[in-house]
């Protein structure tokens, strides 16, 4: 192809500076044939074709409108998923601040022996994990029916620093029916009182609870909740790391008269009192997330 002559024709008005330049045609003007071609005759319109075209237009508009409405409804439902205690409760382990799940201090008004007050201070929080680190094999087997989404734990001590307690939550994978079935099984078979179903301790190094191991477990509680997919547990022991030959479930240690060392030391109250407050906190948190206060 030869060079294109971009020189303006004589008398042509140049475009203003910065304006968009119309591309040059290929060096030759439009021919009369391109501008004076005779139009072909158009046959008369037939009525049936007009009716068919109108019907197609109506049908097309209906389909487009239906698709748009469906997309709008689908988009709205996906943008605002329905919150339930189960869908929300399954996310609290990673969506809620740790100080909300396990406050730095817990106040136990009337939670001690004889209705005395208790105050607990958090020593450390464990990294979230699966259930293999915090549950003995038999307890993991017992909870297999509900699944283990994640487990979170923390360890507390009382104001006298004579007791240590690990409290935790197993976030399950099941639905309301599964949690109800597990709760019924625990109640009917008295599983919470079985020593071989005690939860494990969390003994953070460099703290008062560093010597809090399996042999130091003294009293415990395990409670499947039914309103949310959570199993709350707690296990307590002496802060001096003494071994315990006969652990006692929290409910038994609360009975009067208190005749065992565990009961007299209030370790059943420790496990129950801390578990109660952590359970109450997670219930309140989930309720507020599902039904935000107006």
Coordinates of C-alpha atoms in Angstrom, one line a residue:
X1 CA 0.0 0.0 0.0
X2 CA 1.4 3.5 -0.9
X3 CA 1.9 6.4 1.4
X4 CA -1.3 8.2 2.6
X5 CA -1.4 11.9 1.9
X6 CA -2.4 13.7 5.2
X7 CA -2.1 17.2 3.8
X8 CA -5.4 19.1 4.3
X9 CA -7.3 20.0 1.2
X10 CA -7.1 23.6 0.1
X11 CA -9.6 25.7 2.0
X12 CA -10.3 23.0 4.7
X13 CA -10.6 24.3 8.3
X14 CA -8.1 22.6 10.5
X15 CA -9.4 21.0 13.8
X16 CA -8.9 22.9 17.0
X17 CA -5.8 22.0 19.0
X18 CA -6.3 18.9 21.1
X19 CA -9.4 17.8 19.3
X20 CA -10.0 14.2 18.2
X21 CA -8.8 13.8 14.6
X22 CA -11.1 11.9 12.3
X23 CA -9.0 9.2 10.7
X24 CA -8.1 9.8 7.0
X25 CA -9.9 7.7 4.5
X26 CA -7.7 5.9 2.0
X27 CA -6.8 8.9 -0.1
X28 CA -9.9 9.0 -2.3
X29 CA -13.3 10.7 -1.8
X30 CA -16.6 9.0 -1.6
X31 CA -17.9 8.2 -5.1
X32 CA -21.4 9.2 -6.3
X33 CA -22.3 5.5 -6.3
X34 CA -21.8 5.5 -2.5
X35 CA -24.0 8.4 -1.9
X36 CA -26.7 8.1 -4.5
X37 CA -27.6 4.4 -4.6
X38 CA -31.3 3.9 -5.4
X39 CA -33.2 2.3 -2.5
X40 CA -34.9 -1.0 -3.1
X41 CA -38.7 -1.1 -2.9
X42 CA -40.1 -2.4 0.4
X43 CA -43.0 -4.9 0.2
X44 CA -46.2 -4.1 2.0
X45 CA -46.3 -5.2 5.7
X46 CA -48.3 -8.2 6.5
X47 CA -50.5 -8.2 9.6
X48 CA -49.6 -11.7 10.9
X49 CA -45.9 -10.7 10.9
X50 CA -46.7 -7.6 13.0
X51 CA -48.6 -9.7 15.5
X52 CA -45.9 -12.3 15.7
X53 CA -43.3 -9.6 16.3
X54 CA -45.4 -8.0 19.0
X55 CA -45.8 -11.3 20.7
X56 CA -42.0 -11.9 20.6
X57 CA -41.4 -8.5 22.2
X58 CA -43.9 -9.2 25.0
X59 CA -42.4 -12.6 25.6
X60 CA -38.9 -11.3 25.6
X61 CA -39.7 -8.5 28.0
X62 CA -41.4 -11.0 30.3
X63 CA -38.3 -13.3 30.3
X64 CA -35.9 -10.4 30.9
X65 CA -38.1 -9.0 33.7
X66 CA -38.4 -12.4 35.4
X67 CA -34.7 -13.0 35.2
X68 CA -34.0 -9.6 36.6
X69 CA -36.4 -10.1 39.5
X70 CA -34.9 -13.5 40.2
X71 CA -31.4 -12.1 40.2
X72 CA -32.5 -9.3 42.5
X73 CA -34.1 -11.7 45.0
X74 CA -31.1 -14.1 44.8
X75 CA -28.6 -11.3 45.2
X76 CA -30.5 -9.9 48.2
X77 CA -30.7 -13.3 49.9
X78 CA -27.0 -14.1 49.4
X79 CA -26.0 -10.6 50.5
X80 CA -28.0 -10.9 53.7
X81 CA -27.9 -14.5 54.8
X82 CA -30.2 -15.5 57.6
X83 CA -28.4 -15.6 61.0
X84 CA -29.3 -18.4 63.4
X85 CA -27.7 -19.3 66.7
X86 CA -26.2 -22.3 65.0
X87 CA -24.6 -20.6 62.0
X88 CA -23.4 -17.7 64.1
X89 CA -22.3 -19.9 67.1
X90 CA -20.1 -21.9 64.8
X91 CA -18.0 -18.8 63.9
X92 CA -17.5 -17.3 67.4
X93 CA -14.2 -19.0 67.9
X94 CA -12.6 -16.8 65.2
X95 CA -15.0 -13.9 64.8
X96 CA -15.2 -12.8 68.5
X97 CA -12.4 -11.2 70.5
X98 CA -10.7 -13.5 72.9
X99 CA -11.4 -11.2 75.8
X100 CA -15.1 -11.6 75.1
X101 CA -15.0 -15.4 75.1
X102 CA -12.5 -15.6 78.0
X103 CA -12.6 -12.3 80.0
X104 CA -9.4 -11.3 81.8
X105 CA -11.3 -11.4 85.0
X106 CA -14.4 -13.2 86.1
X107 CA -16.6 -12.3 89.0
X108 CA -18.3 -15.1 90.8
X109 CA -20.9 -13.6 93.2
X110 CA -22.0 -16.3 95.5
X111 CA -20.2 -18.9 93.4
X112 CA -18.0 -20.3 96.3
X113 CA -18.8 -22.7 99.1
X114 CA -21.6 -21.5 101.3
X115 CA -22.5 -18.8 98.8
X116 CA -19.2 -16.9 99.2
X117 CA -17.9 -14.7 96.4
X118 CA -15.2 -15.8 94.0
X119 CA -13.0 -13.8 91.6
X120 CA -10.9 -15.4 88.9
X121 CA -8.0 -14.0 86.9
X122 CA -7.0 -15.4 83.5
X123 CA -3.4 -16.7 83.4
X124 CA -3.2 -17.5 79.6
X125 CA -5.2 -18.4 76.5
X126 CA -4.3 -21.4 74.4
X127 CA -4.1 -21.2 70.6
X128 CA -7.2 -22.6 68.9
X129 CA -6.7 -26.2 68.0
X130 CA -8.5 -29.4 67.0
X131 CA -9.8 -31.6 69.8
X132 CA -6.9 -34.0 69.9
X133 CA -4.9 -31.7 72.3
X134 CA -7.6 -30.9 74.9
X135 CA -9.7 -34.1 75.1
X136 CA -8.8 -37.6 76.0
X137 CA -9.4 -40.3 73.3
X138 CA -12.5 -41.6 74.9
X139 CA -14.1 -38.1 75.2
X140 CA -13.2 -37.4 71.6
X141 CA -15.0 -40.6 70.7
X142 CA -18.0 -39.6 72.7
X143 CA -18.2 -36.3 70.8
X144 CA -17.6 -37.8 67.4
X145 CA -21.3 -37.8 66.6
X146 CA -21.3 -33.9 66.7
X147 CA -17.9 -33.3 65.1
X148 CA -15.2 -30.9 66.3
X149 CA -15.0 -27.7 64.3
X150 CA -12.5 -26.1 66.7
X151 CA -11.5 -26.0 70.3
X152 CA -10.5 -22.9 72.4
X153 CA -9.3 -22.9 76.0
X154 CA -8.0 -20.7 78.8
X155 CA -6.7 -21.2 82.3
X156 CA -7.7 -19.2 85.4
X157 CA -6.7 -18.9 89.0
X158 CA -8.7 -17.8 92.0
X159 CA -7.9 -14.7 94.1
X160 CA -6.0 -16.8 96.7
X161 CA -3.9 -18.4 94.0
X162 CA -4.6 -21.8 95.5
X163 CA -6.6 -23.3 92.6
X164 CA -6.2 -23.4 88.9
X165 CA -8.9 -24.1 86.3
X166 CA -8.9 -24.8 82.6
X167 CA -12.1 -23.8 80.8
X168 CA -12.8 -24.5 77.2
X169 CA -15.3 -24.8 74.4
X170 CA -15.7 -27.4 71.6
X171 CA -17.4 -25.8 68.7
X172 CA -19.2 -28.6 66.9
X173 CA -20.2 -29.3 63.3
X174 CA -23.7 -30.6 64.0
X175 CA -27.2 -29.1 64.0
X176 CA -29.8 -28.6 66.8
X177 CA -31.0 -32.2 66.6
X178 CA -27.4 -33.5 66.9
X179 CA -26.7 -31.3 70.0
X180 CA -30.0 -32.3 71.6
X181 CA -29.2 -36.0 71.1
X182 CA -25.8 -35.5 72.7
X183 CA -27.3 -33.6 75.6
X184 CA -29.9 -36.4 76.2
X185 CA -27.2 -39.0 76.0
X186 CA -25.0 -37.2 78.6
X187 CA -28.0 -36.9 80.9
X188 CA -29.3 -40.5 80.6
X189 CA -25.9 -42.2 80.8
X190 CA -24.5 -39.7 83.3
X191 CA -21.5 -39.2 81.1
X192 CA -20.5 -36.0 82.8
X193 CA -19.6 -37.9 86.0
X194 CA -17.3 -40.5 84.3
X195 CA -13.6 -40.0 85.2
X196 CA -12.5 -41.4 81.9
X197 CA -14.3 -38.6 80.2
X198 CA -12.5 -35.7 82.0
X199 CA -11.2 -32.9 79.7
X200 CA -7.5 -32.2 79.7
X201 CA -5.7 -29.2 81.3
X202 CA -4.0 -26.3 79.7
X203 CA -0.7 -25.7 81.6
X204 CA 1.0 -22.5 80.2
X205 CA 4.7 -22.4 81.0
X206 CA 5.9 -19.7 83.3
X207 CA 2.6 -19.3 85.1
X208 CA 1.1 -20.6 88.3
X209 CA -0.5 -23.4 86.3
X210 CA 2.7 -24.7 84.8
X211 CA 2.4 -27.9 86.8
X212 CA -1.3 -28.5 86.1
X213 CA -1.3 -31.8 84.2
X214 CA -3.4 -34.9 83.9
X215 CA -2.5 -36.3 87.3
X216 CA -3.4 -32.9 88.9
X217 CA -7.0 -33.0 87.7
X218 CA -9.4 -32.9 90.7
X219 CA -12.9 -31.8 89.6
X220 CA -14.5 -31.2 86.3
X221 CA -17.7 -30.5 84.3
X222 CA -18.7 -31.2 80.7
X223 CA -22.0 -29.8 79.4
X224 CA -23.3 -30.0 75.8
X225 CA -25.5 -26.9 75.0
X226 CA -28.6 -27.2 72.9
X227 CA -29.2 -23.6 71.8
X228 CA -25.8 -23.3 70.1
X229 CA -23.3 -25.8 68.7
X230 CA -21.0 -25.7 71.7
X231 CA -19.8 -28.1 74.4
X232 CA -18.5 -26.2 77.5
X233 CA -16.0 -27.9 79.8
X234 CA -13.9 -27.0 82.8
X235 CA -11.4 -28.9 85.0
X236 CA -9.8 -27.7 88.2
X237 CA -6.9 -28.6 90.5
X238 CA -4.6 -27.4 93.2
X239 CA -2.2 -24.7 92.3
X240 CA 0.7 -26.4 94.1
X241 CA 0.6 -29.2 91.5
X242 CA -0.3 -31.9 94.0
X243 CA -1.5 -35.2 92.4
X244 CA -5.1 -36.3 92.9
X245 CA -5.9 -40.0 93.2
X246 CA -9.7 -39.8 93.2
X247 CA -11.0 -36.9 91.1
X248 CA -14.6 -35.9 91.8
X249 CA -17.1 -34.5 89.4
X250 CA -18.1 -30.9 90.1
X251 CA -21.8 -31.8 90.9
X252 CA -20.7 -34.4 93.5
X253 CA -18.1 -32.0 95.0
X254 CA -20.9 -29.4 95.6
X255 CA -22.9 -31.7 97.7
X256 CA -23.0 -31.2 101.5
X257 CA -21.5 -32.1 103.8
X258 CA -18.2 -31.6 102.0
X259 CA -16.1 -34.5 103.2
X260 CA -13.3 -34.8 100.6
X261 CA -10.3 -32.6 100.2
X262 CA -11.6 -31.6 96.8
X263 CA -14.9 -30.5 98.1
X264 CA -13.5 -28.7 101.1
X265 CA -11.1 -26.8 98.9
X266 CA -14.0 -25.7 96.7
X267 CA -12.6 -27.2 93.5
X268 CA -16.0 -28.3 92.4
X269 CA -17.2 -24.7 92.8
X270 CA -14.2 -23.5 90.8
X271 CA -14.9 -25.7 87.8
X272 CA -18.7 -25.1 87.9
X273 CA -18.4 -21.3 88.6
X274 CA -16.0 -20.6 85.8
X275 CA -17.8 -22.8 83.3
X276 CA -21.1 -21.1 84.2
X277 CA -19.7 -17.7 83.4
X278 CA -18.0 -18.6 80.2
X279 CA -21.2 -20.4 79.1
X280 CA -23.3 -17.4 79.9
X281 CA -20.9 -15.1 78.0
X282 CA -21.0 -17.2 74.8
X283 CA -24.8 -17.5 74.9
X284 CA -25.1 -13.7 75.3
X285 CA -22.6 -13.1 72.5
X286 CA -24.4 -15.3 70.1
X287 CA -27.8 -13.8 71.0
X288 CA -26.5 -10.3 70.4
X289 CA -25.0 -11.3 67.0
X290 CA -28.2 -13.0 65.9
X291 CA -30.6 -10.3 67.3
X292 CA -28.6 -7.0 67.5
X293 CA -30.1 -4.7 70.2
X294 CA -32.2 -1.9 68.7

